[in-house]
């Protein structure tokens, strides 16, 4: 088994945080995104979409997409549960993880990919108006997340979950995208400080 990692990129970080929460050690190989190693023939043979992370199992099976990789390990190592316990919490984790992915992570990534000079060689073509158009989408979703966190320690239930992991990685990803959480969203800022203090956040 080998995990193809991508350094500071947000999706590989989601998997690393998940594995750290579980206490799972997996052999890894770094893919140098700055050198466009993900576009090499060797890596494209592993993942033709040329994205990280990718998990290659001992039998040659390749699992890509961060949440798919996490679900694989959740089946093998169900404790502590990071996809929720019981039908309601599991549904809430699924719902909030998708909400954060669609309404926060994607807009932040579009801002970064289409406006940051470092992405010029990767995002072809860069469409600056599309990056700018996604800035309001980020700000539109933050009040929704802030209300959800009012009086709650975690986003989707009583337990830390993949929804918290996705949101943590996304909020941190706002910095290189030159975005920030407005100070009035105190619940997000309080939650972010708490989850950032977990040992896994440093993975």
Coordinates of C-alpha atoms in Angstrom, one line a residue:
X1 CA 0.0 0.0 0.0
X2 CA 1.2 3.5 -0.8
X3 CA -0.3 6.9 -0.5
X4 CA 0.7 9.5 -3.1
X5 CA 0.7 12.8 -1.2
X6 CA 0.8 16.4 -2.3
X7 CA 2.4 18.4 0.4
X8 CA 0.6 21.6 1.3
X9 CA -2.3 21.0 -1.2
X10 CA -5.7 20.9 0.7
X11 CA -7.0 17.6 -0.5
X12 CA -3.9 15.5 0.4
X13 CA -4.0 17.4 3.8
X14 CA -7.6 16.2 4.4
X15 CA -6.4 12.6 4.1
X16 CA -3.4 13.2 6.4
X17 CA -5.5 14.8 9.1
X18 CA -8.0 11.9 8.8
X19 CA -5.2 9.3 9.2
X20 CA -3.7 11.2 12.1
X21 CA -7.0 11.2 13.9
X22 CA -7.2 7.5 13.4
X23 CA -3.6 6.8 14.3
X24 CA -3.0 5.1 11.0
X25 CA 0.5 5.1 9.4
X26 CA 0.6 4.6 5.7
X27 CA 3.8 4.5 3.4
X28 CA 3.8 7.7 1.4
X29 CA 5.4 9.1 -1.7
X30 CA 5.5 12.9 -2.3
X31 CA 4.3 14.2 -5.6
X32 CA 6.0 17.5 -6.4
X33 CA 3.1 19.7 -7.5
X34 CA 5.4 22.7 -8.0
X35 CA 7.4 20.7 -10.5
X36 CA 4.1 19.5 -12.1
X37 CA 5.1 15.9 -11.3
X38 CA 1.4 15.1 -11.2
X39 CA 1.3 15.6 -15.0
X40 CA 4.1 13.1 -15.6
X41 CA 3.4 9.9 -17.5
X42 CA 4.4 7.9 -14.5
X43 CA 1.8 9.5 -12.2
X44 CA -0.8 9.8 -15.0
X45 CA -0.7 6.0 -15.2
X46 CA -1.8 5.9 -11.5
X47 CA -4.4 8.7 -11.8
X48 CA -5.3 9.8 -15.3
X49 CA -6.9 12.9 -13.8
X50 CA -3.5 14.0 -12.6
X51 CA -4.7 14.9 -9.1
X52 CA -3.5 14.0 -5.6
X53 CA -4.0 12.2 -3.4
X54 CA -4.1 8.6 -4.7
X55 CA -4.0 5.4 -2.7
X56 CA -2.5 2.3 -4.3
X57 CA -3.4 -1.0 -2.6
X58 CA -1.3 -4.1 -2.5
X59 CA -3.4 -5.7 -5.2
X60 CA -2.9 -2.7 -7.5
X61 CA -6.3 -1.2 -6.9
X62 CA -6.1 2.6 -7.1
X63 CA -8.4 4.8 -5.0
X64 CA -8.5 8.5 -5.7
X65 CA -10.6 11.4 -4.2
X66 CA -9.9 12.3 -0.6
X67 CA -13.2 11.2 0.9
X68 CA -13.2 7.9 -1.0
X69 CA -9.8 7.2 0.5
X70 CA -11.0 8.1 4.0
X71 CA -14.1 5.9 3.6
X72 CA -11.8 3.0 2.7
X73 CA -9.9 3.4 5.9
X74 CA -13.1 4.0 7.9
X75 CA -14.3 0.5 7.0
X76 CA -11.0 -1.0 8.1
X77 CA -10.6 1.2 11.2
X78 CA -14.1 2.2 12.4
X79 CA -12.9 3.8 15.7
X80 CA -13.0 6.6 16.3
X81 CA -15.9 7.2 13.9
X82 CA -15.2 10.2 11.6
X83 CA -18.3 9.7 9.4
X84 CA -20.7 9.9 12.3
X85 CA -22.5 7.4 14.6
X86 CA -26.1 6.3 13.9
X87 CA -28.2 7.2 10.9
X88 CA -28.9 10.9 11.8
X89 CA -25.3 11.9 12.6
X90 CA -24.0 10.0 9.6
X91 CA -26.5 11.8 7.4
X92 CA -25.6 15.2 8.9
X93 CA -21.9 14.5 8.4
X94 CA -22.5 13.7 4.8
X95 CA -24.7 16.8 4.3
X96 CA -22.3 19.2 5.9
X97 CA -19.2 17.8 4.3
X98 CA -20.9 18.2 0.9
X99 CA -22.1 21.7 1.7
X100 CA -18.6 22.8 2.7
X101 CA -17.1 21.1 -0.4
X102 CA -19.6 22.7 -2.8
X103 CA -20.2 26.1 -1.2
X104 CA -16.8 26.9 0.4
X105 CA -14.0 24.7 -0.8
X106 CA -14.8 24.9 -4.5
X107 CA -15.2 28.7 -4.5
X108 CA -12.0 29.2 -2.5
X109 CA -10.1 26.8 -4.9
X110 CA -11.5 28.7 -7.9
X111 CA -10.3 32.0 -6.4
X112 CA -6.8 30.5 -5.8
X113 CA -6.5 28.6 -9.1
X114 CA -7.6 31.5 -11.3
X115 CA -6.0 34.4 -9.5
X116 CA -2.8 33.2 -7.9
X117 CA 0.3 33.7 -10.1
X118 CA 1.8 30.4 -8.9
X119 CA -1.1 28.5 -10.6
X120 CA -0.5 29.9 -14.0
X121 CA 1.3 26.8 -15.3
X122 CA -1.3 24.4 -13.8
X123 CA -4.6 26.2 -14.4
X124 CA -4.7 26.6 -18.2
X125 CA -6.3 28.9 -19.0
X126 CA -6.5 31.1 -15.9
X127 CA -9.7 33.0 -16.1
X128 CA -9.4 36.0 -13.7
X129 CA -13.0 37.0 -13.9
X130 CA -14.1 33.6 -12.7
X131 CA -11.7 33.8 -9.8
X132 CA -13.2 37.2 -8.9
X133 CA -16.7 36.0 -9.3
X134 CA -16.2 33.3 -6.7
X135 CA -15.1 35.7 -3.9
X136 CA -18.7 36.7 -3.1
X137 CA -19.7 33.0 -3.1
X138 CA -17.3 32.4 -0.2
X139 CA -18.7 35.3 1.7
X140 CA -22.2 34.2 1.1
X141 CA -21.6 30.8 2.7
X142 CA -19.7 31.8 5.8
X143 CA -22.8 33.1 7.6
X144 CA -24.5 29.8 7.0
X145 CA -21.6 27.9 8.6
X146 CA -21.4 30.4 11.4
X147 CA -25.0 29.9 12.3
X148 CA -24.5 26.1 12.3
X149 CA -21.6 26.4 14.7
X150 CA -23.6 28.6 17.2
X151 CA -23.5 26.6 20.4
X152 CA -21.8 23.6 18.8
X153 CA -18.3 22.3 19.3
X154 CA -18.3 20.5 15.9
X155 CA -20.1 21.1 12.6
X156 CA -22.2 18.1 12.1
X157 CA -22.9 16.6 15.5
X158 CA -21.4 15.7 18.9
X159 CA -18.2 14.3 17.4
X160 CA -15.3 15.6 15.3
X161 CA -15.8 14.4 11.7
X162 CA -14.7 14.6 8.1
X163 CA -17.0 17.7 7.8
X164 CA -14.7 19.5 10.4
X165 CA -11.6 18.3 8.5
X166 CA -12.9 19.6 5.2
X167 CA -13.9 22.9 6.7
X168 CA -10.6 23.3 8.6
X169 CA -8.6 22.6 5.4
X170 CA -10.7 25.1 3.5
X171 CA -10.5 27.9 6.0
X172 CA -6.8 27.5 6.1
X173 CA -6.7 27.4 2.3
X174 CA -8.4 30.9 2.3
X175 CA -5.1 32.4 3.3
X176 CA -3.1 31.7 0.2
X177 CA -6.2 32.6 -1.8
X178 CA -6.0 36.0 -0.1
X179 CA -9.4 35.6 1.6
X180 CA -10.3 35.9 5.3
X181 CA -13.1 35.1 7.6
X182 CA -14.7 38.4 8.7
X183 CA -14.4 39.0 12.4
X184 CA -18.1 39.0 13.0
X185 CA -18.2 35.3 12.3
X186 CA -17.2 34.5 15.9
X187 CA -18.5 31.0 15.9
X188 CA -16.3 30.0 13.0
X189 CA -13.2 31.7 14.5
X190 CA -13.8 30.0 17.9
X191 CA -14.3 26.6 16.2
X192 CA -11.3 27.1 13.9
X193 CA -9.0 27.8 16.9
X194 CA -10.3 24.7 18.6
X195 CA -9.8 22.3 15.7
X196 CA -6.5 23.9 14.8
X197 CA -5.2 23.0 18.3
X198 CA -5.8 19.3 17.7
X199 CA -2.6 17.4 17.1
X200 CA -3.9 16.0 13.8
X201 CA -4.2 19.6 12.3
X202 CA -0.4 19.6 12.0
X203 CA -0.3 16.5 9.8

